[in-house]
């Protein structure tokens, strides 16, 4: 059999595309990710398929959209019979090592079928065959706030500077140590079995806080300005207004928002540093040339844009739907290094990994291999999609149970309301335009060249009727193509 590449995934949680230096952020410090452009590709227009964790991960690990199998909530994870690229790679003879976040397989089910080793980030033991492995963020770390942030509102998610010594034993550091240990062991074995190494960290997911040297590294004066507060805009979805009214950040100064955004960028910088550690280990052991590296995030973060923090399930502005996606292919694949503007989706990843490994996925999926785009093709897809929300009465999708003491209360209490706030919506982007269809409130339409911050909803503006109609029809075709899949079995009758 022809030699197959190793494949390494280094996955962030809640990282927005514009938090990278090479994407034009003047305050960001991401030298290791920027260096990927020397022999790899960074996608400026990559989109997740749902702006929260579980639906997005169930999508990018299968190649299916969230609506296809009903993954529209944080509480509904994969059924045993559902496809998963980890299991597919294992069946194809890859050594699959899963390190870090789950958010895909229920905690009461072992990972035996999906990987050879599973490290939860809580310790350094292989928990592949364990059940009831619930996510643990690790020990609580002491934090300090600057004086002007000490009266911070609880719902901002800002916690400040983490104790550097205590931070050494937290989740992400444990995950990186497990990854480095695996690569050391792999080198010692000197076997020819390719690896599929899935490293999925928690940064820069809120709470917004990190240790030195990253906490103070970002120049606050260089942090880009925020998008305008939602109450100053018209035509924005009611979900944003509902969260804005409860997070109670109306009296925050721009200095406070800059501080929060700078700490978020410090968290991104730490992620970049940890990626550099893993990349350097690949080079140290001679794995780098034979390894295809993928760096991406499950979704983004508002980080103060529109006057809110964190994320939502049914809004699609670029801060939460446009994600980093960097691919450094193994040396056997052609590549045109640099940034590309082609439209891409995380749903394309399983098809890409299978293409690199030399096999076809044996189930219905909707992604398209990115190898052509990596090689320099100027066209990949005509449209990309993101979706979320529920219909009225879907109590199981409200994700209730968080009281006012929870930092998630502003969002989750709004999700539990039976107004239009949390209801179904779907986004399609084509070229410079973004269209959002909403089931129970007004649609949205943005011209991203004229309005890159998505401040002006042009849905009723004369002159865009043709583009809006084309995008509505494209959305209809999308749902026709991807609405369901027929199970690959014949049941007895």
PDB file of N, CA and C in Angstrom, residues 362-403:
ATOM      1  N   UNK A 362     -17.973   5.794   3.398  1.00  0.00           N
ATOM      2  CA  UNK A 362     -18.983   4.826   2.972  1.00  0.00           C
ATOM      3  C   UNK A 362     -20.380   5.190   3.460  1.00  0.00           C
ATOM      4  N   UNK A 363     -20.626   6.453   3.686  1.00  0.00           N
ATOM      5  CA  UNK A 363     -21.951   6.912   4.103  1.00  0.00           C
ATOM      6  C   UNK A 363     -22.251   8.236   3.405  1.00  0.00           C
ATOM      7  N   UNK A 364     -23.514   8.592   3.373  1.00  0.00           N
ATOM      8  CA  UNK A 364     -23.917   9.841   2.735  1.00  0.00           C
ATOM      9  C   UNK A 364     -23.453  11.024   3.568  1.00  0.00           C
ATOM     10  N   UNK A 365     -22.713  11.917   2.933  1.00  0.00           N
ATOM     11  CA  UNK A 365     -22.260  13.134   3.608  1.00  0.00           C
ATOM     12  C   UNK A 365     -22.217  14.243   2.565  1.00  0.00           C
ATOM     13  N   UNK A 366     -21.986  15.485   3.017  1.00  0.00           N
ATOM     14  CA  UNK A 366     -22.199  16.629   2.137  1.00  0.00           C
ATOM     15  C   UNK A 366     -20.971  17.532   1.992  1.00  0.00           C
ATOM     16  N   UNK A 367     -19.828  17.076   2.486  1.00  0.00           N
ATOM     17  CA  UNK A 367     -18.620  17.869   2.344  1.00  0.00           C
ATOM     18  C   UNK A 367     -17.936  17.635   1.007  1.00  0.00           C
ATOM     19  N   UNK A 368     -17.021  18.518   0.678  1.00  0.00           N
ATOM     20  CA  UNK A 368     -16.229  18.434  -0.550  1.00  0.00           C
ATOM     21  C   UNK A 368     -14.763  18.594  -0.173  1.00  0.00           C
ATOM     22  N   UNK A 369     -13.933  17.683  -0.660  1.00  0.00           N
ATOM     23  CA  UNK A 369     -12.512  17.725  -0.307  1.00  0.00           C
ATOM     24  C   UNK A 369     -11.904  19.090  -0.629  1.00  0.00           C
ATOM     25  N   UNK A 370     -11.081  19.569   0.294  1.00  0.00           N
ATOM     26  CA  UNK A 370     -10.426  20.862   0.154  1.00  0.00           C
ATOM     27  C   UNK A 370      -9.061  20.764  -0.530  1.00  0.00           C
ATOM     28  N   UNK A 371      -8.681  19.581  -1.009  1.00  0.00           N
ATOM     29  CA  UNK A 371      -7.345  19.436  -1.594  1.00  0.00           C
ATOM     30  C   UNK A 371      -7.170  20.335  -2.823  1.00  0.00           C
ATOM     31  N   UNK A 372      -8.223  20.519  -3.611  1.00  0.00           N
ATOM     32  CA  UNK A 372      -8.117  21.410  -4.755  1.00  0.00           C
ATOM     33  C   UNK A 372      -7.851  22.847  -4.344  1.00  0.00           C
ATOM     34  N   UNK A 373      -8.556  23.296  -3.322  1.00  0.00           N
ATOM     35  CA  UNK A 373      -8.354  24.659  -2.821  1.00  0.00           C
ATOM     36  C   UNK A 373      -6.958  24.814  -2.232  1.00  0.00           C
ATOM     37  N   UNK A 374      -6.467  23.788  -1.552  1.00  0.00           N
ATOM     38  CA  UNK A 374      -5.118  23.831  -0.987  1.00  0.00           C
ATOM     39  C   UNK A 374      -4.080  23.950  -2.104  1.00  0.00           C
ATOM     40  N   UNK A 375      -4.349  23.300  -3.234  1.00  0.00           N
ATOM     41  CA  UNK A 375      -3.425  23.343  -4.365  1.00  0.00           C
ATOM     42  C   UNK A 375      -3.520  24.643  -5.155  1.00  0.00           C
ATOM     43  N   UNK A 376      -4.498  25.494  -4.831  1.00  0.00           N
ATOM     44  CA  UNK A 376      -4.568  26.799  -5.462  1.00  0.00           C
ATOM     45  C   UNK A 376      -5.778  27.049  -6.318  1.00  0.00           C
ATOM     46  N   UNK A 377      -6.754  26.137  -6.353  1.00  0.00           N
ATOM     47  CA  UNK A 377      -7.955  26.387  -7.136  1.00  0.00           C
ATOM     48  C   UNK A 377      -8.666  27.636  -6.607  1.00  0.00           C
ATOM     49  N   UNK A 378      -9.070  28.557  -7.492  1.00  0.00           N
ATOM     50  CA  UNK A 378      -9.724  29.790  -7.031  1.00  0.00           C
ATOM     51  C   UNK A 378     -11.189  29.603  -6.676  1.00  0.00           C
ATOM     52  N   UNK A 379     -11.747  28.410  -6.925  1.00  0.00           N
ATOM     53  CA  UNK A 379     -13.149  28.140  -6.634  1.00  0.00           C
ATOM     54  C   UNK A 379     -13.255  26.836  -5.867  1.00  0.00           C
ATOM     55  N   UNK A 380     -14.072  26.833  -4.808  1.00  0.00           N
ATOM     56  CA  UNK A 380     -14.331  25.600  -4.072  1.00  0.00           C
ATOM     57  C   UNK A 380     -15.827  25.338  -4.008  1.00  0.00           C
ATOM     58  N   UNK A 381     -16.586  26.250  -3.424  1.00  0.00           N
ATOM     59  CA  UNK A 381     -18.036  26.145  -3.341  1.00  0.00           C
ATOM     60  C   UNK A 381     -18.662  27.478  -3.708  1.00  0.00           C
ATOM     61  N   UNK A 382     -19.877  27.420  -4.263  1.00  0.00           N
ATOM     62  CA  UNK A 382     -20.574  28.655  -4.605  1.00  0.00           C
ATOM     63  C   UNK A 382     -21.264  29.265  -3.397  1.00  0.00           C
ATOM     64  N   UNK A 383     -21.480  28.453  -2.333  1.00  0.00           N
ATOM     65  CA  UNK A 383     -22.229  28.925  -1.173  1.00  0.00           C
ATOM     66  C   UNK A 383     -21.807  28.144   0.063  1.00  0.00           C
ATOM     67  N   UNK A 384     -21.914  28.800   1.221  1.00  0.00           N
ATOM     68  CA  UNK A 384     -21.671  28.144   2.508  1.00  0.00           C
ATOM     69  C   UNK A 384     -22.847  28.461   3.436  1.00  0.00           C
ATOM     70  N   UNK A 385     -23.047  27.594   4.439  1.00  0.00           N
ATOM     71  CA  UNK A 385     -24.263  27.653   5.240  1.00  0.00           C
ATOM     72  C   UNK A 385     -23.958  27.530   6.732  1.00  0.00           C
ATOM     73  N   UNK A 386     -24.827  28.144   7.528  1.00  0.00           N
ATOM     74  CA  UNK A 386     -24.779  28.001   8.983  1.00  0.00           C
ATOM     75  C   UNK A 386     -26.233  28.078   9.460  1.00  0.00           C
ATOM     76  N   UNK A 387     -26.576  27.342  10.501  1.00  0.00           N
ATOM     77  CA  UNK A 387     -27.985  27.250  10.890  1.00  0.00           C
ATOM     78  C   UNK A 387     -28.118  27.015  12.384  1.00  0.00           C
ATOM     79  N   UNK A 388     -29.332  27.261  12.901  1.00  0.00           N
ATOM     80  CA  UNK A 388     -29.586  27.007  14.309  1.00  0.00           C
ATOM     81  C   UNK A 388     -30.978  27.437  14.718  1.00  0.00           C
ATOM     82  N   UNK A 389     -31.291  27.210  15.997  1.00  0.00           N
ATOM     83  CA  UNK A 389     -32.585  27.604  16.529  1.00  0.00           C
ATOM     84  C   UNK A 389     -33.581  26.459  16.545  1.00  0.00           C
ATOM     85  N   UNK A 390     -34.832  26.782  16.910  1.00  0.00           N
ATOM     86  CA  UNK A 390     -35.870  25.761  17.113  1.00  0.00           C
ATOM     87  C   UNK A 390     -37.219  26.316  16.672  1.00  0.00           C
ATOM     88  N   UNK A 391     -38.219  25.445  16.628  1.00  0.00           N
ATOM     89  CA  UNK A 391     -39.578  25.892  16.414  1.00  0.00           C
ATOM     90  C   UNK A 391     -40.227  26.128  17.776  1.00  0.00           C
ATOM     91  N   UNK A 392     -41.348  26.815  17.803  1.00  0.00           N
ATOM     92  CA  UNK A 392     -42.069  27.032  19.059  1.00  0.00           C
ATOM     93  C   UNK A 392     -42.479  25.685  19.657  1.00  0.00           C
ATOM     94  N   UNK A 393     -42.319  25.582  20.948  1.00  0.00           N
ATOM     95  CA  UNK A 393     -42.726  24.375  21.645  1.00  0.00           C
ATOM     96  C   UNK A 393     -41.640  23.327  21.801  1.00  0.00           C
ATOM     97  N   UNK A 394     -40.491  23.506  21.184  1.00  0.00           N
ATOM     98  CA  UNK A 394     -39.417  22.521  21.323  1.00  0.00           C
ATOM     99  C   UNK A 394     -38.690  22.733  22.653  1.00  0.00           C
ATOM    100  N   UNK A 395     -39.322  22.310  23.710  1.00  0.00           N
ATOM    101  CA  UNK A 395     -38.770  22.514  25.050  1.00  0.00           C
ATOM    102  C   UNK A 395     -37.408  21.845  25.185  1.00  0.00           C
ATOM    103  N   UNK A 396     -37.222  20.699  24.518  1.00  0.00           N
ATOM    104  CA  UNK A 396     -35.974  19.953  24.646  1.00  0.00           C
ATOM    105  C   UNK A 396     -34.784  20.707  24.053  1.00  0.00           C
ATOM    106  N   UNK A 397     -35.055  21.732  23.262  1.00  0.00           N
ATOM    107  CA  UNK A 397     -33.975  22.513  22.660  1.00  0.00           C
ATOM    108  C   UNK A 397     -33.701  23.814  23.406  1.00  0.00           C
ATOM    109  N   UNK A 398     -34.447  24.069  24.480  1.00  0.00           N
ATOM    110  CA  UNK A 398     -34.277  25.326  25.215  1.00  0.00           C
ATOM    111  C   UNK A 398     -33.045  25.329  26.107  1.00  0.00           C
ATOM    112  N   UNK A 399     -32.603  24.132  26.537  1.00  0.00           N
ATOM    113  CA  UNK A 399     -31.414  24.000  27.392  1.00  0.00           C
ATOM    114  C   UNK A 399     -31.581  24.768  28.694  1.00  0.00           C
ATOM    115  N   UNK A 400     -32.731  24.600  29.319  1.00  0.00           N
ATOM    116  CA  UNK A 400     -32.980  25.282  30.582  1.00  0.00           C
ATOM    117  C   UNK A 400     -32.211  24.660  31.728  1.00  0.00           C
ATOM    118  N   UNK A 401     -32.463  25.177  32.934  1.00  0.00           N
ATOM    119  CA  UNK A 401     -31.819  24.647  34.123  1.00  0.00           C
ATOM    120  C   UNK A 401     -30.734  25.521  34.702  1.00  0.00           C
ATOM    121  N   UNK A 402     -30.384  26.617  34.045  1.00  0.00           N
ATOM    122  CA  UNK A 402     -29.372  27.541  34.548  1.00  0.00           C
ATOM    123  C   UNK A 402     -30.074  28.728  35.210  1.00  0.00           C
ATOM    124  N   UNK A 403     -29.842  28.912  36.506  1.00  0.00           N
ATOM    125  CA  UNK A 403     -30.421  30.042  37.214  1.00  0.00           C
ATOM    126  C   UNK A 403     -29.588  31.297  37.058  1.00  0.00           C
TER     127      UNK A 403
END
